[in-house]
mmCIF file of C-alpha atoms in Angstrom:
data_model
loop_
_atom_site.group_PDB
_atom_site.id
_atom_site.type_symbol
_atom_site.label_atom_id
_atom_site.label_comp_id
_atom_site.label_asym_id
_atom_site.label_seq_id
_atom_site.Cartn_x
_atom_site.Cartn_y
_atom_site.Cartn_z
ATOM 1 C CA MET T 5 1.494 -15.698 16.206
ATOM 2 C CA ALA T 6 4.970 -14.237 15.877
ATOM 3 C CA ASP T 7 6.867 -11.079 15.086
ATOM 4 C CA LEU T 8 9.053 -10.623 12.005
ATOM 5 C CA LEU T 9 12.565 -9.209 11.971
ATOM 6 C CA ILE T 10 14.384 -8.417 8.714
ATOM 7 C CA GLU T 11 17.917 -7.036 8.942
ATOM 8 C CA GLY T 12 20.148 -5.853 6.088
ATOM 9 C CA LEU T 13 18.339 -7.889 3.448
ATOM 10 C CA VAL T 14 19.941 -7.868 -0.007
ATOM 11 C CA LYS T 15 18.761 -9.712 -3.098
ATOM 12 C CA ARG T 16 20.586 -9.289 -6.403
ATOM 13 C CA PHE T 17 19.551 -10.256 -9.905
ATOM 14 C CA GLY T 18 22.744 -9.833 -11.900
ATOM 15 C CA ASP T 19 23.943 -6.275 -11.354
ATOM 16 C CA VAL T 20 20.535 -5.126 -10.063
ATOM 17 C CA ARG T 21 19.826 -4.929 -6.335
ATOM 18 C CA ALA T 22 16.133 -5.806 -6.256
ATOM 19 C CA VAL T 23 16.234 -5.483 -2.445
ATOM 20 C CA ASP T 24 18.914 -3.132 -1.187
ATOM 21 C CA ASN T 25 19.864 -3.399 2.509
ATOM 22 C CA LEU T 26 16.281 -3.518 3.785
ATOM 23 C CA SER T 27 15.590 -3.670 7.529
ATOM 24 C CA LEU T 28 12.128 -3.908 9.080
ATOM 25 C CA HIS T 29 10.467 -5.091 12.293
ATOM 26 C CA VAL T 30 6.822 -6.190 12.255
ATOM 27 C CA ALA T 31 5.283 -6.639 15.687
ATOM 28 C CA ASP T 32 3.285 -9.681 16.739
ATOM 29 C CA GLY T 33 -0.244 -9.340 15.323
ATOM 30 C CA GLU T 34 0.590 -6.290 13.197
ATOM 31 C CA PHE T 35 -0.732 -5.855 9.646
ATOM 32 C CA VAL T 36 1.985 -4.232 7.520
ATOM 33 C CA THR T 37 1.693 -3.449 3.812
ATOM 34 C CA LEU T 38 4.620 -3.278 1.394
ATOM 35 C CA LEU T 39 3.545 -0.675 -1.144
ATOM 36 C CA GLY T 40 5.261 0.605 -4.238
ATOM 37 C CA PRO T 41 5.424 0.582 -8.037
ATOM 38 C CA SER T 42 6.305 -2.463 -10.115
ATOM 39 C CA GLY T 43 9.950 -3.427 -9.675
ATOM 40 C CA CYS T 44 10.399 -1.726 -6.291
ATOM 41 C CA GLY T 45 11.274 -4.997 -4.505
ATOM 42 C CA LYS T 46 8.105 -5.618 -2.487
ATOM 43 C CA SER T 47 7.271 -9.060 -3.908
ATOM 44 C CA THR T 48 10.948 -10.048 -3.804
ATOM 45 C CA THR T 49 11.002 -9.188 -0.091
ATOM 46 C CA LEU T 50 7.883 -11.289 0.490
ATOM 47 C CA ALA T 51 9.384 -14.189 -1.460
ATOM 48 C CA ALA T 52 12.515 -14.007 0.691
ATOM 49 C CA VAL T 53 10.422 -14.308 3.867
ATOM 50 C CA ALA T 54 8.448 -17.207 2.391
ATOM 51 C CA GLY T 55 11.613 -18.999 1.282
ATOM 52 C CA LEU T 56 10.761 -18.873 -2.427
ATOM 53 C CA ASP T 57 13.848 -16.746 -3.140
ATOM 54 C CA ARG T 58 17.168 -17.090 -1.357
ATOM 55 C CA PRO T 59 18.609 -13.642 -0.528
ATOM 56 C CA ASP T 60 22.298 -12.806 -0.907
ATOM 57 C CA GLU T 61 22.763 -11.054 2.430
ATOM 58 C CA GLY T 62 20.950 -10.308 5.665
ATOM 59 C CA ARG T 63 18.840 -12.037 8.263
ATOM 60 C CA ILE T 64 15.169 -13.042 8.607
ATOM 61 C CA ILE T 65 13.751 -14.171 11.965
ATOM 62 C CA VAL T 66 10.099 -15.011 12.705
ATOM 63 C CA GLY T 67 9.029 -15.562 16.288
ATOM 64 C CA GLY T 68 12.607 -16.256 17.352
ATOM 65 C CA LYS T 69 13.084 -18.843 14.587
ATOM 66 C CA THR T 70 15.837 -17.993 12.105
ATOM 67 C CA TYR T 71 14.627 -18.436 8.533
ATOM 68 C CA PHE T 72 17.740 -16.995 6.906
ATOM 69 C CA ASP T 73 21.102 -15.746 8.099
ATOM 70 C CA SER T 74 23.808 -15.200 5.492
ATOM 71 C CA ALA T 75 26.552 -14.787 8.079
ATOM 72 C CA ARG T 76 25.773 -18.158 9.701
ATOM 73 C CA GLY T 77 24.867 -20.000 6.506
ATOM 74 C CA ILE T 78 21.269 -20.648 7.596
ATOM 75 C CA TRP T 79 18.488 -20.993 5.020
ATOM 76 C CA LEU T 80 15.293 -22.881 5.791
ATOM 77 C CA PRO T 81 13.297 -24.265 2.855
ATOM 78 C CA PRO T 82 9.679 -23.030 2.513
ATOM 79 C CA GLU T 83 8.138 -26.161 4.022
ATOM 80 C CA ALA T 84 10.162 -25.694 7.235
ATOM 81 C CA ARG T 85 9.066 -22.097 7.826
ATOM 82 C CA GLY T 86 5.401 -22.373 8.691
ATOM 83 C CA CYS T 87 4.417 -19.339 6.612
ATOM 84 C CA GLY T 88 0.974 -18.949 5.088
ATOM 85 C CA LEU T 89 1.231 -17.601 1.541
ATOM 86 C CA VAL T 90 -1.680 -16.442 -0.632
ATOM 87 C CA PHE T 91 -0.924 -15.440 -4.234
ATOM 88 C CA GLN T 92 -2.861 -13.174 -6.576
ATOM 89 C CA THR T 93 -3.721 -16.298 -8.582
ATOM 90 C CA TYR T 94 -5.974 -18.555 -6.539
ATOM 91 C CA ALA T 95 -4.065 -21.772 -7.446
ATOM 92 C CA LEU T 96 -6.959 -24.037 -6.446
ATOM 93 C CA TRP T 97 -7.055 -27.650 -7.599
ATOM 94 C CA PRO T 98 -9.801 -27.592 -10.274
ATOM 95 C CA HIS T 99 -10.715 -31.278 -9.798
ATOM 96 C CA MET T 100 -11.181 -30.881 -6.027
ATOM 97 C CA THR T 101 -14.166 -29.492 -4.128
ATOM 98 C CA VAL T 102 -13.812 -26.532 -1.792
ATOM 99 C CA TYR T 103 -13.583 -28.934 1.158
ATOM 100 C CA ASP T 104 -10.913 -31.056 -0.512
ATOM 101 C CA ASN T 105 -8.846 -28.012 -1.464
ATOM 102 C CA VAL T 106 -8.917 -26.698 2.098
ATOM 103 C CA VAL T 107 -8.243 -30.046 3.779
ATOM 104 C CA PHE T 108 -5.320 -30.900 1.481
ATOM 105 C CA PRO T 109 -2.580 -29.128 3.569
ATOM 106 C CA LEU T 110 -3.760 -30.994 6.671
ATOM 107 C CA THR T 111 -3.677 -34.301 4.825
ATOM 108 C CA LEU T 112 -0.073 -33.638 3.809
ATOM 109 C CA ARG T 113 0.755 -32.886 7.445
ATOM 110 C CA LYS T 114 -0.911 -36.141 8.534
ATOM 111 C CA VAL T 115 -3.399 -34.395 10.849
ATOM 112 C CA SER T 116 -5.952 -36.813 12.299
ATOM 113 C CA GLY T 117 -9.322 -37.168 10.559
ATOM 114 C CA ALA T 118 -11.422 -35.668 13.354
ATOM 115 C CA ASP T 119 -9.064 -32.724 13.742
ATOM 116 C CA ARG T 120 -9.048 -32.189 9.974
ATOM 117 C CA LYS T 121 -12.835 -32.023 9.825
ATOM 118 C CA ARG T 122 -13.031 -29.598 12.761
ATOM 119 C CA ARG T 123 -10.362 -27.225 11.446
ATOM 120 C CA VAL T 124 -11.794 -27.135 7.914
ATOM 121 C CA ALA T 125 -15.236 -26.313 9.331
ATOM 122 C CA GLU T 126 -13.728 -23.519 11.430
ATOM 123 C CA VAL T 127 -11.872 -21.809 8.584
ATOM 124 C CA LEU T 128 -14.742 -22.173 6.103
ATOM 125 C CA ALA T 129 -16.968 -20.467 8.674
ATOM 126 C CA LEU T 130 -14.310 -17.797 9.168
ATOM 127 C CA VAL T 131 -14.234 -16.943 5.449
ATOM 128 C CA GLU T 132 -18.015 -17.427 5.106
ATOM 129 C CA MET T 133 -17.753 -20.330 2.645
ATOM 130 C CA GLU T 134 -19.455 -23.139 4.610
ATOM 131 C CA PRO T 135 -22.410 -23.461 2.190
ATOM 132 C CA TYR T 136 -20.011 -23.954 -0.723
ATOM 133 C CA ALA T 137 -17.957 -26.853 0.669
ATOM 134 C CA ASP T 138 -19.129 -29.303 -2.017
ATOM 135 C CA ARG T 139 -18.668 -26.962 -4.986
ATOM 136 C CA TYR T 140 -15.778 -26.977 -7.435
ATOM 137 C CA PRO T 141 -13.654 -23.877 -8.176
ATOM 138 C CA HIS T 142 -15.308 -23.278 -11.580
ATOM 139 C CA GLN T 143 -18.649 -22.957 -9.769
ATOM 140 C CA LEU T 144 -17.375 -20.040 -7.654
ATOM 141 C CA SER T 145 -16.856 -16.338 -8.317
ATOM 142 C CA GLY T 146 -13.360 -14.857 -8.207
ATOM 143 C CA GLY T 147 -13.969 -13.443 -4.745
ATOM 144 C CA GLN T 148 -15.194 -16.788 -3.471
ATOM 145 C CA GLN T 149 -12.172 -18.567 -4.936
ATOM 146 C CA GLN T 150 -9.873 -16.109 -3.155
ATOM 147 C CA ARG T 151 -11.652 -16.852 0.125
ATOM 148 C CA VAL T 152 -11.055 -20.556 -0.412
ATOM 149 C CA ALA T 153 -7.374 -19.886 -1.130
ATOM 150 C CA LEU T 154 -7.158 -17.933 2.126
ATOM 151 C CA ALA T 155 -8.962 -20.680 4.055
ATOM 152 C CA ARG T 156 -6.540 -23.269 2.664
ATOM 153 C CA THR T 157 -3.682 -21.180 4.066
ATOM 154 C CA LEU T 158 -5.259 -20.478 7.456
ATOM 155 C CA VAL T 159 -6.278 -24.073 8.088
ATOM 156 C CA TYR T 160 -2.752 -25.182 9.033
ATOM 157 C CA GLN T 161 -2.369 -22.250 11.467
ATOM 158 C CA PRO T 162 0.684 -20.488 9.993
ATOM 159 C CA ALA T 163 3.072 -18.492 12.163
ATOM 160 C CA ILE T 164 2.806 -15.516 9.802
ATOM 161 C CA LEU T 165 0.487 -14.675 6.906
ATOM 162 C CA LEU T 166 1.937 -13.423 3.600
ATOM 163 C CA LEU T 167 -0.476 -11.968 1.033
ATOM 164 C CA ASP T 168 0.878 -11.176 -2.454
ATOM 165 C CA GLU T 169 -1.621 -8.854 -4.193
ATOM 166 C CA PRO T 170 -4.522 -11.198 -3.351
ATOM 167 C CA LEU T 171 -7.242 -8.866 -4.710
ATOM 168 C CA SER T 172 -5.616 -7.782 -7.960
ATOM 169 C CA ASN T 173 -7.495 -10.318 -10.133
ATOM 170 C CA LEU T 174 -10.914 -9.093 -8.994
ATOM 171 C CA ASP T 175 -12.957 -6.456 -10.811
ATOM 172 C CA ALA T 176 -13.320 -3.026 -9.194
ATOM 173 C CA LYS T 177 -16.655 -3.571 -7.399
ATOM 174 C CA LEU T 178 -15.752 -7.045 -6.202
ATOM 175 C CA ARG T 179 -12.366 -5.756 -5.032
ATOM 176 C CA ASP T 180 -14.114 -3.106 -2.910
ATOM 177 C CA ARG T 181 -16.303 -5.746 -1.253
ATOM 178 C CA ALA T 182 -13.356 -8.086 -0.761
ATOM 179 C CA ARG T 183 -11.327 -5.297 0.824
ATOM 180 C CA ALA T 184 -14.094 -4.571 3.346
ATOM 181 C CA TRP T 185 -14.388 -8.285 4.153
ATOM 182 C CA LEU T 186 -10.615 -8.643 4.527
ATOM 183 C CA ALA T 187 -10.494 -5.612 6.858
ATOM 184 C CA GLU T 188 -13.065 -7.264 9.120
ATOM 185 C CA LEU T 189 -11.274 -10.613 8.955
ATOM 186 C CA ARG T 190 -7.855 -9.195 9.869
ATOM 187 C CA THR T 191 -9.370 -7.656 13.031
ATOM 188 C CA ARG T 192 -10.779 -11.041 14.041
ATOM 189 C CA LEU T 193 -7.610 -12.984 13.233
ATOM 190 C CA GLY T 194 -4.971 -10.776 14.863
ATOM 191 C CA LEU T 195 -2.380 -12.666 12.801
ATOM 192 C CA THR T 196 0.975 -11.091 11.917
ATOM 193 C CA THR T 197 0.481 -10.211 8.261
ATOM 194 C CA ILE T 198 2.632 -8.875 5.421
ATOM 195 C CA TYR T 199 0.513 -7.623 2.544
ATOM 196 C CA VAL T 200 2.021 -6.736 -0.828
ATOM 197 C CA THR T 201 0.159 -4.390 -3.177
ATOM 198 C CA HIS T 202 0.558 -1.497 -5.584
ATOM 199 C CA ASP T 203 -2.986 -0.342 -4.745
ATOM 200 C CA GLN T 204 -2.805 2.608 -2.379
ATOM 201 C CA ILE T 205 -6.484 2.330 -1.346
ATOM 202 C CA GLU T 206 -5.900 -1.225 -0.128
ATOM 203 C CA ALA T 207 -2.801 -0.098 1.754
ATOM 204 C CA LEU T 208 -4.475 2.909 3.391
ATOM 205 C CA SER T 209 -7.637 1.049 4.429
ATOM 206 C CA LEU T 210 -6.137 -2.215 5.707
ATOM 207 C CA SER T 211 -2.764 -1.456 7.291
ATOM 208 C CA ASP T 212 -1.493 -0.729 10.757
ATOM 209 C CA ARG T 213 1.634 0.559 9.004
ATOM 210 C CA ILE T 214 2.653 1.067 5.407
ATOM 211 C CA VAL T 215 6.157 0.487 4.061
ATOM 212 C CA VAL T 216 6.587 2.529 0.885
ATOM 213 C CA MET T 217 9.342 1.046 -1.264
ATOM 214 C CA ASN T 218 11.311 2.542 -4.145
ATOM 215 C CA ALA T 219 14.140 0.880 -6.096
ATOM 216 C CA GLY T 220 14.654 -1.842 -3.485
ATOM 217 C CA ARG T 221 14.801 0.526 -0.526
ATOM 218 C CA ILE T 222 12.335 1.757 2.076
ATOM 219 C CA ALA T 223 11.278 5.319 1.277
ATOM 220 C CA GLN T 224 9.048 5.726 4.358
ATOM 221 C CA VAL T 225 7.407 3.641 7.091
ATOM 222 C CA GLY T 226 4.451 4.815 9.143
ATOM 223 C CA PRO T 227 0.708 4.638 9.871
ATOM 224 C CA PRO T 228 -1.524 5.294 6.838
ATOM 225 C CA GLN T 229 -2.548 8.806 7.897
ATOM 226 C CA GLU T 230 1.058 9.840 8.484
ATOM 227 C CA ILE T 231 2.154 8.471 5.111
ATOM 228 C CA TYR T 232 -0.633 10.350 3.344
ATOM 229 C CA GLU T 233 -0.509 13.649 5.223
ATOM 230 C CA ARG T 234 3.234 13.879 5.940
ATOM 231 C CA PRO T 235 5.105 12.135 3.096
ATOM 232 C CA ALA T 236 8.858 12.005 3.641
ATOM 233 C CA ASP T 237 9.815 12.998 0.113
ATOM 234 C CA PRO T 238 8.312 13.852 -3.293
ATOM 235 C CA PHE T 239 8.310 10.202 -4.386
ATOM 236 C CA VAL T 240 6.046 9.172 -1.489
ATOM 237 C CA ALA T 241 3.826 12.240 -1.986
ATOM 238 C CA ASP T 242 3.480 11.428 -5.673
ATOM 239 C CA PHE T 243 2.851 7.707 -5.235
ATOM 240 C CA ILE T 244 0.297 7.943 -2.409
ATOM 241 C CA GLY T 245 -2.818 9.693 -3.652
ATOM 242 C CA THR T 246 -2.716 12.628 -6.050
ATOM 243 C CA THR T 247 -0.372 15.518 -5.382
ATOM 244 C CA ASN T 248 0.112 18.872 -7.070
ATOM 245 C CA PHE T 249 3.754 19.976 -7.299
ATOM 246 C CA LEU T 250 4.667 23.628 -7.808
ATOM 247 C CA PRO T 251 8.282 24.723 -8.406
ATOM 248 C CA ALA T 252 9.078 27.838 -6.397
ATOM 249 C CA ARG T 253 11.805 30.042 -4.946
ATOM 250 C CA VAL T 254 11.962 31.045 -1.274
ATOM 251 C CA ALA T 255 11.471 34.811 -1.311
ATOM 252 C CA GLU T 256 11.139 35.461 2.426
ATOM 253 C CA VAL T 257 11.596 33.455 5.604
ATOM 254 C CA GLY T 258 9.790 34.084 8.882
ATOM 255 C CA ALA T 259 9.240 32.298 12.185
ATOM 256 C CA GLY T 260 7.514 29.092 11.206
ATOM 257 C CA SER T 261 6.625 30.291 7.724
ATOM 258 C CA ALA T 262 8.010 31.084 4.302
ATOM 259 C CA VAL T 263 6.891 33.195 1.350
ATOM 260 C CA LEU T 264 7.381 31.352 -1.917
ATOM 261 C CA GLU T 265 7.564 32.965 -5.331
ATOM 262 C CA LEU T 266 6.029 30.859 -8.082
ATOM 263 C CA GLY T 267 7.128 30.715 -11.702
ATOM 264 C CA ASP T 268 4.896 33.607 -12.808
ATOM 265 C CA GLY T 269 5.922 35.880 -9.938
ATOM 266 C CA GLN T 270 2.871 35.289 -7.739
ATOM 267 C CA ARG T 271 3.638 34.724 -4.070
ATOM 268 C CA VAL T 272 2.118 32.405 -1.498
ATOM 269 C CA GLU T 273 2.801 32.143 2.218
ATOM 270 C CA VAL T 274 3.012 28.669 3.721
ATOM 271 C CA ALA T 275 3.562 27.339 7.214
ATOM 272 C CA ALA T 276 6.912 25.579 7.649
ATOM 273 C CA GLU T 277 8.306 24.199 10.911
ATOM 274 C CA ARG T 278 11.828 24.402 9.491
ATOM 275 C CA PRO T 279 11.714 27.059 6.785
ATOM 276 C CA PRO T 280 14.141 26.515 3.890
ATOM 277 C CA ALA T 281 16.934 28.997 3.232
ATOM 278 C CA GLN T 282 15.990 32.240 1.565
ATOM 279 C CA GLY T 283 16.701 32.163 -2.153
ATOM 280 C CA SER T 284 16.694 28.328 -2.346
ATOM 281 C CA ARG T 285 14.698 26.397 -4.935
ATOM 282 C CA VAL T 286 11.919 24.216 -3.511
ATOM 283 C CA THR T 287 8.837 22.246 -4.516
ATOM 284 C CA LEU T 288 5.503 23.084 -2.907
ATOM 285 C CA ALA T 289 3.098 20.119 -2.741
ATOM 286 C CA PHE T 290 -0.678 20.270 -2.238
ATOM 287 C CA ARG T 291 -3.332 17.562 -2.335
ATOM 288 C CA PRO T 292 -6.296 18.423 -4.623
ATOM 289 C CA GLU T 293 -8.736 18.260 -1.710
ATOM 290 C CA GLN T 294 -6.778 20.985 0.118
ATOM 291 C CA MET T 295 -7.474 23.514 -2.638
ATOM 292 C CA ARG T 296 -10.729 25.139 -3.723
ATOM 293 C CA ALA T 297 -12.038 27.756 -6.095
ATOM 294 C CA ALA T 298 -11.878 31.196 -4.494
ATOM 295 C CA THR T 299 -15.192 32.930 -3.811
ATOM 296 C CA ALA T 300 -16.071 36.216 -5.462
ATOM 297 C CA GLY T 301 -14.059 39.053 -3.923
ATOM 298 C CA GLU T 302 -11.970 36.690 -1.764
ATOM 299 C CA VAL T 303 -8.375 37.810 -1.201
ATOM 300 C CA SER T 304 -5.299 36.371 0.477
ATOM 301 C CA ASP T 305 -5.340 36.484 4.290
ATOM 302 C CA GLY T 306 -3.788 34.707 7.248
ATOM 303 C CA GLN T 307 -5.589 31.453 6.400
ATOM 304 C CA GLY T 308 -4.612 31.131 2.771
ATOM 305 C CA CYS T 309 -3.584 32.741 -0.498
ATOM 306 C CA VAL T 310 -5.618 33.404 -3.633
ATOM 307 C CA VAL T 311 -3.752 32.913 -6.905
ATOM 308 C CA GLU T 312 -4.631 33.332 -10.570
ATOM 309 C CA THR T 313 -4.439 30.213 -12.773
ATOM 310 C CA ARG T 314 -5.057 29.312 -16.404
ATOM 311 C CA VAL T 315 -7.635 26.598 -17.153
ATOM 312 C CA LEU T 316 -6.254 23.809 -19.354
ATOM 313 C CA SER T 317 -9.143 21.317 -19.358
ATOM 314 C CA ARG T 318 -12.299 20.212 -17.564
ATOM 315 C CA SER T 319 -13.484 16.615 -17.093
ATOM 316 C CA TYR T 320 -16.751 15.462 -15.517
ATOM 317 C CA VAL T 321 -16.067 12.321 -13.427
ATOM 318 C CA GLY T 322 -19.487 11.758 -11.863
ATOM 319 C CA GLY T 323 -20.577 14.013 -9.021
ATOM 320 C CA SER T 324 -17.625 16.358 -9.471
ATOM 321 C CA TRP T 325 -15.311 17.944 -12.031
ATOM 322 C CA GLN T 326 -11.576 17.528 -12.394
ATOM 323 C CA VAL T 327 -10.022 20.718 -13.662
ATOM 324 C CA ALA T 328 -6.455 20.875 -14.976
ATOM 325 C CA LEU T 329 -4.814 24.229 -14.272
ATOM 326 C CA ASP T 330 -1.523 25.952 -15.004
ATOM 327 C CA LEU T 331 0.024 28.034 -12.231
ATOM 328 C CA GLY T 332 3.305 29.642 -13.158
ATOM 329 C CA GLY T 333 4.377 26.658 -15.216
ATOM 330 C CA GLY T 334 3.252 24.158 -12.573
ATOM 331 C CA ALA T 335 0.369 21.780 -13.263
ATOM 332 C CA LEU T 336 -2.514 21.647 -10.769
ATOM 333 C CA ARG T 337 -5.517 19.374 -10.535
ATOM 334 C CA LEU T 338 -8.586 20.790 -8.822
ATOM 335 C CA GLU T 339 -11.639 18.767 -7.803
ATOM 336 C CA THR T 340 -14.770 20.896 -7.640
ATOM 337 C CA ALA T 341 -18.577 20.618 -7.851
ATOM 338 C CA THR T 342 -18.773 23.523 -10.324
ATOM 339 C CA PRO T 343 -16.080 24.012 -13.005
ATOM 340 C CA PRO T 344 -14.677 27.479 -13.816
ATOM 341 C CA ALA T 345 -16.613 29.181 -16.600
ATOM 342 C CA GLY T 346 -13.765 30.930 -18.414
ATOM 343 C CA ASP T 347 -10.147 30.411 -19.386
ATOM 344 C CA THR T 348 -8.849 31.573 -16.004
ATOM 345 C CA ALA T 349 -9.681 30.645 -12.421
ATOM 346 C CA ARG T 350 -8.890 32.098 -8.995
ATOM 347 C CA ILE T 351 -7.768 29.328 -6.617
ATOM 348 C CA TRP T 352 -7.424 29.374 -2.832
ATOM 349 C CA LEU T 353 -4.386 27.596 -1.361
ATOM 350 C CA PRO T 354 -4.258 27.035 2.423
ATOM 351 C CA ARG T 355 -1.429 28.512 4.448
ATOM 352 C CA SER T 356 -1.143 25.234 6.384
ATOM 353 C CA GLY T 357 -1.292 21.745 4.960
ATOM 354 C CA GLY T 358 1.052 22.110 2.015
ATOM 355 C CA ILE T 359 4.504 20.525 2.182
ATOM 356 C CA VAL T 360 7.722 22.227 1.127
ATOM 357 C CA PHE T 361 10.361 19.880 -0.292
ATOM 358 C CA GLN T 362 13.915 21.085 -0.726
ATOM 359 C CA GLU T 363 14.334 19.348 -4.079
ATOM 360 C CA THR T 364 12.675 20.896 -7.096
ATOM 361 C CA ALA T 365 12.239 17.583 -8.960
ATOM 362 C CA HIS T 366 9.925 14.765 -7.963
ATOM 363 C CA VAL T 367 10.016 11.106 -8.850
ATOM 364 C CA ALA T 368 6.972 9.809 -10.669
ATOM 365 C CA GLY T 369 5.499 6.529 -9.454
#
C-alpha cells in the first residue's frame, strides 16, 4: 500500500485547462472519490495518475515513488507505475475463461506457475467468483464481469487502485448490489483507492473523503457527511443531493442569526455563525428533507418559520409525493407523505440547518 501526493497538476487540451493546478494528498489505505459533472477533470486526473495522459505541469508521487515531475522531466510509463486500473467497460478477453483472464497479468510478469495458481485462487475468492473460473465472459452477468475485471487488477498486487466509474454500465438494481459488495470489499482490502464517479450515492456511501471537482479545480474536499451537510458553495450544494435555493435580502442581523426577507416580502429567521451584512443579497439553501408541511394552526417560533407558498405541481413517486412550490419567486421541492389539497401550502422551515450563501446565483451541476 502507498499514499498518493498530487501537487500543482495541470493538464491542457488546447486552450482548455482540463485540470487546473490541482493538489491533493490521499493517505495510505484511504478511499477517496473524485466526484463532479462531465468535463470537470476527474477522469483526466485519474488518467494522469495511471500514466495514460501526460500532464503539462505538476508532480505525482505514490509511496515515495515519483510518477511525474514536470520540473525534473520525470514521467514513468503506465507499466512502470504499478497502478491497478479498472474501467467502466470490463475489457475482458472474450475468448478466455475467467481464470485465464485473471491469470494473464501474472503470466506477463513471469510469475511462477505455483504462485500464479495461488494468487488467482485468492482473488477469485475475494471477489466471490471461484465457482465461475471456467466460464467465459459472455456466460456472466455485468456485475460478475466487473468482479472479474477487479480480480484481474488485484491479482498483481498494485500499489494503488484506480477505479473509473466501474459501476456505470450496470442497471440500477445491480448497481445497488454491486455498491454494497464493493463497500464490504474496500473494508477488507484497505488498499489506497481513487474512485471516479458522477454518482453522488456511490460517493457518499463508499468514500472516506470526497473531492468535488468543477471546471478542473477542487470545489471542496471532506468526509461525505460534511460535504452533504456543510457544502462550501452553491455549486457543491446543488451537485450533492437536492437543494432548494431561495434568493433573499438580509433585513436584520443578530448575534448568531439573521432575518432574511424573501422575494414576496415574507421573512424567515435563520441561524448563522457569521451573519452576512445587513442589506446584502444572499441565497438561502435548504434540503427537501429539512422542510415539512406546517400543521394546522402552527406559527413561526424559535425553532422555525412558517411561510405561505403556491403549489405548482404534485408527483407521486412511490411511498411519497414530490411537490413543486413557489416561494417569493424561488422554487422549492417538498417531499411529503400527503400532498397539499389546494393551490397554496403552508411550509415550515427550520431556524437551523439552512445555509446562507453570499452569492445570489448558483451553478447548476
